[in-house]
Amino acid sequence: MKPIFGKVLYNFRILLAGILLMTTGCSQNQNSAPNIVLILADDLGYSDIGAYGSEIETPHLDRLADNGIRFTQMHNTSKCFPSRAVLLTGQYAQRVGMGETPGHLNSAVMFGEVLSNAGYTTIFVGKHHGTDNPYEWGFDHYWGLRDGAANYFNPGEQRQSDHGPPAQKENYYPRTFLFDDSLAAPFTPPEDYYGTDTWTDWALELLGRYENNSNPFLLYLSYQAPHDPLQAFEEDIKKYEGVYEIGFDSIASARYERQLDMGLIDERYPRSEPTYQQWKTLDDSTKADQVRRMQVYAAMIDRMDQNIGRLLEYLEEQGELDNTLIMFLSDNGASAEVVEIGEGEIGSVTRWASLKEDWANVANTPFRLYKNYSHEGGTATPFIVHWPDVIFEGGQVNHSLLHFIDIMPTLVDVSGATYPAKYKGEDLYPMEGISLLPLLKGDSVARNDALYYEWNVGRAVHTEDWKLVQWGDEWELYDRRTDLTEIKNLAADHQDTVAILQARWEAWSKRVKVVE
């Protein structure tokens, strides 16, 4: 009996030790700071991914949405470089010197520095769109395009394999690429380069350097896609043969119905009046051109999603997916800008073409207008948040009013970092936004001030109940309780509200030093 008792006691001790080890391990995992991955798309329309109603195949983003939260009311600045400045600093772009042109930040700190001081490995890959080097602003690594946009296949000099000169914007050439403290202008890449693929390669390479490091990491992966030039691989373009020949209205209507059916939007989102041309009025040559533009645009988004899938696969292989906060969003709405440079077929290295107004109107369904406007078509973005260790109920849809200024406070809250009072010898303003962590945990948030916008001749002020917006001289007023797509202008009926909100916007513009 004695040996049996001893064996039982030994096994019990092993079991108890295992339970204690498991419990301790779980406790450490729950209390450790999460990894953070922030993925930014460029000129992506509100309805351009599957989780927001699109026919474009984005299974990896859809997976994040199915297991996370989709936010319907996240907003940017309507323009690339101010949005990116807001995202990086937690300040309105006007306040840090980025309200008018993509230049040098002042009175600002980037989240790379803030989280680095909290023990994070901080990596930034992709488009910056400013004149500063993020490597000198607290990021352990910055590899990417410092400027606004570049040829996806070859942003540099013609290579032997190129079938013609790469299409470039001559007034902005050469584009500057930075690799930590090294600069390349022009940057002529290897022949297998494609921006979306290669930037993901860079991100995975840099993450791989720290696999044995116990510190959490922050990855800011800032894609250029699907910003022009419209360039993609033929294998991806061919996936969308026969899809867009049905025209603008059929695609937009199907997207809107999917948005309703999936519960993304409700009766507060009446469909805005389309501005695209009637498909039947176009000649065959124009139709073919429009179909090709949208095929390439779709292929670019598809390819971006494929690369996001590569990143998710890496996180799973490392056992880090559940403890990684992933956020996906776009810097502004789809663009109606017209750019035509070079020759050859749309999609090729020798041609720089853009989406144009008609498909941009479709891309921003259910909203009207586009990039550059302070209306919803310019400022509303898909926003997906995935974090299994905190978000226990997947597939949620949240209608809270949010803005890019909220990202920095969220990162500070999640990481346990401290936002500094001074940086680079300059006093810093307090963060403008609010932490979104309560929303991720199932609670609500309260904002002490309205949200404000100013770009070009566009202006807006957002409260929970109202949106006052302007493009040009006249203010428009919309009731957000019933009209989130800005259809019925109530300015004439609520002049007192217009006056109050206009006064608030003017006070804000003085506070952040808006340049008239």
CSV table of C-alpha atoms in Angstrom, one decimal, residues 133-398:
chain,number,residue,atom,x,y,z
A,133,ASN,CA,12.1,60.7,-40.8
A,134,PRO,CA,10.0,58.6,-38.4
A,135,TYR,CA,13.2,56.8,-37.4
A,136,GLU,CA,14.3,60.0,-35.8
A,137,TRP,CA,11.0,60.3,-34.0
A,138,GLY,CA,11.1,57.2,-31.8
A,139,PHE,CA,10.5,54.3,-34.2
A,140,ASP,CA,13.1,51.5,-33.9
A,141,HIS,CA,12.7,51.1,-37.6
A,142,TYR,CA,11.2,53.0,-40.5
A,143,TRP,CA,11.3,51.5,-43.9
A,144,GLY,CA,9.1,53.1,-46.6
A,145,LEU,CA,8.0,56.0,-48.8
A,146,ARG,CA,8.5,59.3,-47.1
A,147,ASP,CA,6.4,61.0,-49.7
A,148,GLY,CA,2.8,60.9,-51.0
A,149,ALA,CA,2.5,58.3,-53.8
A,150,ALA,CA,4.8,56.3,-56.1
A,151,ASN,CA,4.8,53.8,-58.9
A,152,TYR,CA,3.9,50.4,-57.4
A,153,PHE,CA,6.1,48.4,-59.7
A,154,ASN,CA,9.1,50.8,-60.0
A,155,PRO,CA,9.3,54.1,-58.2
A,156,GLY,CA,12.7,54.7,-59.6
A,157,GLU,CA,14.7,54.6,-62.9
A,158,GLN,CA,13.8,52.3,-65.7
A,159,ARG,CA,15.2,48.7,-65.3
A,160,GLN,CA,16.1,46.3,-68.0
A,161,SER,CA,12.9,44.3,-67.4
A,162,ASP,CA,10.6,47.2,-67.7
A,163,HIS,CA,8.8,47.3,-71.1
A,164,GLY,CA,9.0,51.2,-71.1
A,165,PRO,CA,9.7,54.1,-68.8
A,166,PRO,CA,7.9,53.8,-65.4
A,167,ALA,CA,5.1,56.3,-65.1
A,168,GLN,CA,6.1,59.0,-62.6
A,169,LYS,CA,4.8,62.4,-61.6
A,170,GLU,CA,7.6,64.6,-63.0
A,171,ASN,CA,7.0,67.5,-60.6
A,172,TYR,CA,7.5,65.2,-57.6
A,173,TYR,CA,10.2,62.9,-58.9
A,174,PRO,CA,12.3,61.4,-57.5
A,175,ARG,CA,10.3,60.1,-54.6
A,176,THR,CA,12.2,59.6,-51.3
A,177,PHE,CA,12.4,56.2,-49.6
A,178,LEU,CA,14.0,55.9,-46.2
A,179,PHE,CA,15.5,52.8,-44.6
A,180,ASP,CA,16.1,53.8,-41.0
A,181,ASP,CA,18.9,56.4,-41.4
A,182,SER,CA,19.6,55.7,-45.1
A,183,LEU,CA,17.9,57.6,-47.9
A,184,ALA,CA,17.2,56.6,-51.5
A,185,ALA,CA,16.0,59.1,-54.0
A,186,PRO,CA,15.3,57.7,-56.5
A,187,PHE,CA,14.7,54.3,-55.2
A,188,THR,CA,15.0,51.7,-58.0
A,189,PRO,CA,14.0,48.4,-56.6
A,190,PRO,CA,14.6,44.8,-57.7
A,191,GLU,CA,12.6,43.5,-60.6
A,192,ASP,CA,10.2,41.5,-58.3
A,193,TYR,CA,9.1,44.7,-56.4
A,194,TYR,CA,5.4,45.5,-56.0
A,195,GLY,CA,4.7,48.1,-53.3
A,196,THR,CA,2.0,46.2,-51.4
A,197,ASP,CA,3.8,42.9,-51.5
A,198,THR,CA,7.3,44.3,-50.7
A,199,TRP,CA,6.2,46.5,-47.9
A,200,THR,CA,4.6,43.5,-46.3
A,201,ASP,CA,7.9,41.6,-46.8
A,202,TRP,CA,9.7,44.4,-45.0
A,203,ALA,CA,7.3,44.3,-42.1
A,204,LEU,CA,7.6,40.6,-41.7
A,205,GLU,CA,11.4,40.8,-41.9
A,206,LEU,CA,11.6,43.5,-39.2
A,207,LEU,CA,9.2,41.6,-37.0
A,208,GLY,CA,11.3,38.5,-37.4
A,209,ARG,CA,14.3,40.2,-36.0
A,210,TYR,CA,12.5,40.4,-32.6
A,211,GLU,CA,11.0,37.0,-32.4
A,212,ASN,CA,13.2,36.1,-29.4
A,213,ASN,CA,12.5,39.5,-27.7
A,214,SER,CA,10.0,39.4,-24.8
A,215,ASN,CA,8.9,43.0,-25.4
A,216,PRO,CA,5.6,43.7,-27.0
A,217,PHE,CA,5.7,45.2,-30.5
A,218,LEU,CA,3.9,48.0,-32.3
A,219,LEU,CA,3.7,47.6,-36.1
A,220,TYR,CA,2.3,50.5,-38.1
A,221,LEU,CA,1.8,49.1,-41.7
A,222,SER,CA,0.8,52.0,-43.9
A,223,TYR,CA,-0.1,50.9,-47.4
A,224,GLN,CA,-0.4,53.1,-50.4
A,225,ALA,CA,-3.2,50.9,-51.9
A,226,PRO,CA,-5.5,51.6,-53.5
A,227,HIS,CA,-4.3,55.2,-54.1
A,228,ASP,CA,-3.3,55.9,-57.7
A,229,PRO,CA,-1.5,54.9,-59.8
A,230,LEU,CA,-3.9,52.1,-60.6
A,231,GLN,CA,-1.4,49.3,-61.0
A,232,ALA,CA,-1.8,45.6,-60.2
A,233,PHE,CA,-0.8,42.1,-61.3
A,234,GLU,CA,-2.8,40.6,-64.2
A,235,GLU,CA,-3.6,37.5,-62.2
A,236,ASP,CA,-5.4,39.7,-59.7
A,237,ILE,CA,-7.1,41.8,-62.4
A,238,LYS,CA,-8.4,38.7,-64.1
A,239,LYS,CA,-10.3,37.7,-61.0
A,240,TYR,CA,-12.7,40.6,-61.7
A,241,GLU,CA,-13.4,40.0,-65.4
A,242,GLY,CA,-17.1,40.1,-66.0
A,243,VAL,CA,-17.9,41.8,-62.7
A,244,TYR,CA,-18.0,45.5,-63.5
A,245,GLU,CA,-19.6,45.4,-67.0
A,246,ILE,CA,-23.0,45.8,-65.3
A,247,GLY,CA,-22.1,49.4,-64.5
A,248,PHE,CA,-22.0,51.9,-61.7
A,249,ASP,CA,-25.6,51.8,-60.5
A,250,SER,CA,-25.8,48.0,-60.3
A,251,ILE,CA,-22.6,47.7,-58.3
A,252,ALA,CA,-23.6,50.6,-55.9
A,253,SER,CA,-27.1,49.3,-55.4
A,254,ALA,CA,-25.8,45.8,-54.6
A,255,ARG,CA,-23.3,47.3,-52.1
A,256,TYR,CA,-26.0,49.3,-50.3
A,257,GLU,CA,-28.3,46.3,-50.1
A,258,ARG,CA,-25.5,44.2,-48.6
A,259,GLN,CA,-24.8,46.9,-46.1
A,260,LEU,CA,-28.4,46.8,-45.0
A,261,ASP,CA,-28.6,43.1,-45.0
A,262,MET,CA,-25.5,42.6,-42.8
A,263,GLY,CA,-26.7,45.1,-40.3
A,264,LEU,CA,-23.9,47.5,-40.9
A,265,ILE,CA,-26.3,50.4,-41.5
A,266,ASP,CA,-29.9,51.1,-40.8
A,267,GLU,CA,-32.7,53.6,-41.5
A,268,ARG,CA,-30.4,56.5,-40.4
A,269,TYR,CA,-28.4,55.9,-43.6
A,270,PRO,CA,-30.7,56.7,-46.5
A,271,ARG,CA,-28.9,56.2,-49.8
A,272,SER,CA,-27.5,59.4,-51.2
A,273,GLU,CA,-28.4,60.6,-54.7
A,274,PRO,CA,-25.9,59.0,-57.1
A,275,THR,CA,-23.7,61.4,-59.1
A,276,TYR,CA,-22.2,58.8,-61.5
A,277,GLN,CA,-23.2,58.8,-65.2
A,278,GLN,CA,-25.9,56.5,-66.5
A,279,TRP,CA,-24.1,53.4,-67.8
A,280,LYS,CA,-26.4,53.1,-70.8
A,281,THR,CA,-25.4,56.5,-72.1
A,282,LEU,CA,-21.7,55.6,-72.4
A,283,ASP,CA,-20.2,54.4,-75.6
A,284,ASP,CA,-18.4,51.0,-75.7
A,285,SER,CA,-14.9,52.6,-75.6
A,286,THR,CA,-15.8,54.6,-72.4
A,287,LYS,CA,-17.4,51.5,-70.8
A,288,ALA,CA,-14.3,49.4,-71.5
A,289,ASP,CA,-12.1,52.1,-70.0
A,290,GLN,CA,-14.3,52.4,-66.9
A,291,VAL,CA,-14.4,48.6,-66.4
A,292,ARG,CA,-10.6,48.3,-66.6
A,293,ARG,CA,-10.2,51.1,-64.0
A,294,MET,CA,-12.4,49.4,-61.6
A,295,GLN,CA,-10.9,45.9,-62.2
A,296,VAL,CA,-7.5,47.2,-61.4
A,297,TYR,CA,-8.7,49.1,-58.4
A,298,ALA,CA,-10.4,46.0,-57.1
A,299,ALA,CA,-7.3,43.9,-57.8
A,300,MET,CA,-5.2,46.4,-55.7
A,301,ILE,CA,-7.6,46.0,-52.7
A,302,ASP,CA,-7.7,42.3,-53.2
A,303,ARG,CA,-3.9,42.2,-53.1
A,304,MET,CA,-3.7,44.3,-50.0
A,305,ASP,CA,-6.0,41.8,-48.3
A,306,GLN,CA,-3.9,38.9,-49.4
A,307,ASN,CA,-0.9,40.6,-47.7
A,308,ILE,CA,-2.9,41.3,-44.6
A,309,GLY,CA,-3.5,37.5,-44.6
A,310,ARG,CA,0.2,36.9,-44.7
A,311,LEU,CA,0.6,39.1,-41.6
A,312,LEU,CA,-2.2,37.3,-39.8
A,313,GLU,CA,-0.6,33.9,-40.6
A,314,TYR,CA,2.7,35.1,-39.2
A,315,LEU,CA,1.0,36.2,-35.9
A,316,GLU,CA,-0.8,32.9,-35.6
A,317,GLU,CA,2.4,31.0,-36.2
A,318,GLN,CA,4.1,33.0,-33.4
A,319,GLY,CA,1.1,32.4,-31.1
A,320,GLU,CA,0.6,36.1,-30.9
A,321,LEU,CA,-2.8,36.7,-32.7
A,322,ASP,CA,-5.0,36.6,-29.6
A,323,ASN,CA,-2.9,39.0,-27.7
A,324,THR,CA,-2.5,41.5,-30.6
A,325,LEU,CA,-4.7,44.5,-31.0
A,326,ILE,CA,-5.3,45.0,-34.7
A,327,MET,CA,-6.9,48.1,-36.1
A,328,PHE,CA,-7.7,48.7,-39.8
A,329,LEU,CA,-8.8,52.0,-41.4
A,330,SER,CA,-8.3,54.4,-44.3
A,331,ASP,CA,-6.9,57.9,-44.5
A,332,ASN,CA,-9.8,59.3,-46.5
A,333,GLY,CA,-12.6,58.4,-48.8
A,334,ALA,CA,-12.2,57.2,-52.4
A,335,SER,CA,-10.8,59.9,-54.7
A,336,ALA,CA,-12.4,61.5,-57.7
A,337,GLU,CA,-9.1,63.2,-58.7
A,338,VAL,CA,-8.1,62.7,-62.3
A,339,VAL,CA,-4.5,61.7,-63.1
A,340,GLU,CA,-3.3,60.5,-66.5
A,341,ILE,CA,0.4,60.0,-67.1
A,342,GLY,CA,2.3,57.7,-69.4
A,343,GLU,CA,1.2,55.2,-72.0
A,344,GLY,CA,0.2,51.6,-72.1
A,345,GLU,CA,-2.6,49.7,-70.5
A,346,ILE,CA,-4.1,50.8,-67.2
A,347,GLY,CA,-2.5,48.6,-64.5
A,348,SER,CA,0.9,48.5,-66.1
A,349,VAL,CA,4.2,50.0,-64.9
A,350,THR,CA,4.2,52.6,-67.7
A,351,ARG,CA,0.7,54.1,-67.0
A,352,TRP,CA,-0.4,56.2,-64.1
A,353,ALA,CA,-4.2,56.4,-64.1
A,354,SER,CA,-6.7,57.2,-61.4
A,355,LEU,CA,-10.2,55.9,-60.5
A,356,LYS,CA,-12.1,59.1,-61.3
A,357,GLU,CA,-15.4,60.5,-60.1
A,358,ASP,CA,-18.0,57.9,-61.1
A,359,TRP,CA,-16.4,54.8,-59.5
A,360,ALA,CA,-15.3,57.0,-56.5
A,361,ASN,CA,-19.0,57.7,-55.9
A,362,VAL,CA,-19.7,54.0,-56.0
A,363,ALA,CA,-16.8,53.3,-53.7
A,364,ASN,CA,-18.1,55.7,-51.0
A,365,THR,CA,-21.6,54.1,-50.9
A,366,PRO,CA,-23.9,55.1,-49.1
A,367,PHE,CA,-22.3,58.6,-48.8
A,368,ARG,CA,-21.9,61.4,-51.3
A,369,LEU,CA,-18.8,63.3,-52.4
A,370,TYR,CA,-15.2,62.1,-52.1
A,371,LYS,CA,-11.7,62.6,-50.8
A,372,ASN,CA,-11.0,66.3,-50.0
A,373,TYR,CA,-14.5,67.1,-48.9
A,374,SER,CA,-15.5,67.4,-45.2
A,375,HIS,CA,-18.7,65.6,-46.0
A,376,GLU,CA,-19.0,61.9,-45.1
A,377,GLY,CA,-17.8,60.7,-48.5
A,378,GLY,CA,-14.5,62.3,-47.7
A,379,THR,CA,-14.1,61.6,-44.0
A,380,ALA,CA,-15.9,58.4,-43.2
A,381,THR,CA,-13.7,55.3,-43.1
A,382,PRO,CA,-14.2,51.6,-42.4
A,383,PHE,CA,-12.7,50.8,-39.0
A,384,ILE,CA,-12.2,47.3,-37.9
A,385,VAL,CA,-10.8,46.3,-34.5
A,386,HIS,CA,-9.7,42.8,-33.6
A,387,TRP,CA,-8.4,41.7,-30.2
A,388,PRO,CA,-9.6,38.2,-29.1
A,389,ASP,CA,-8.1,38.6,-25.6
A,390,VAL,CA,-10.4,41.6,-25.0
A,391,ILE,CA,-13.2,41.5,-27.6
A,392,PHE,CA,-15.1,38.3,-26.6
A,393,GLU,CA,-18.2,38.8,-28.9
A,394,GLY,CA,-17.2,38.9,-32.5
A,395,GLY,CA,-19.3,40.5,-35.3
A,396,GLN,CA,-20.3,43.5,-33.4
A,397,VAL,CA,-21.3,46.8,-35.2
A,398,ASN,CA,-20.8,50.0,-33.2
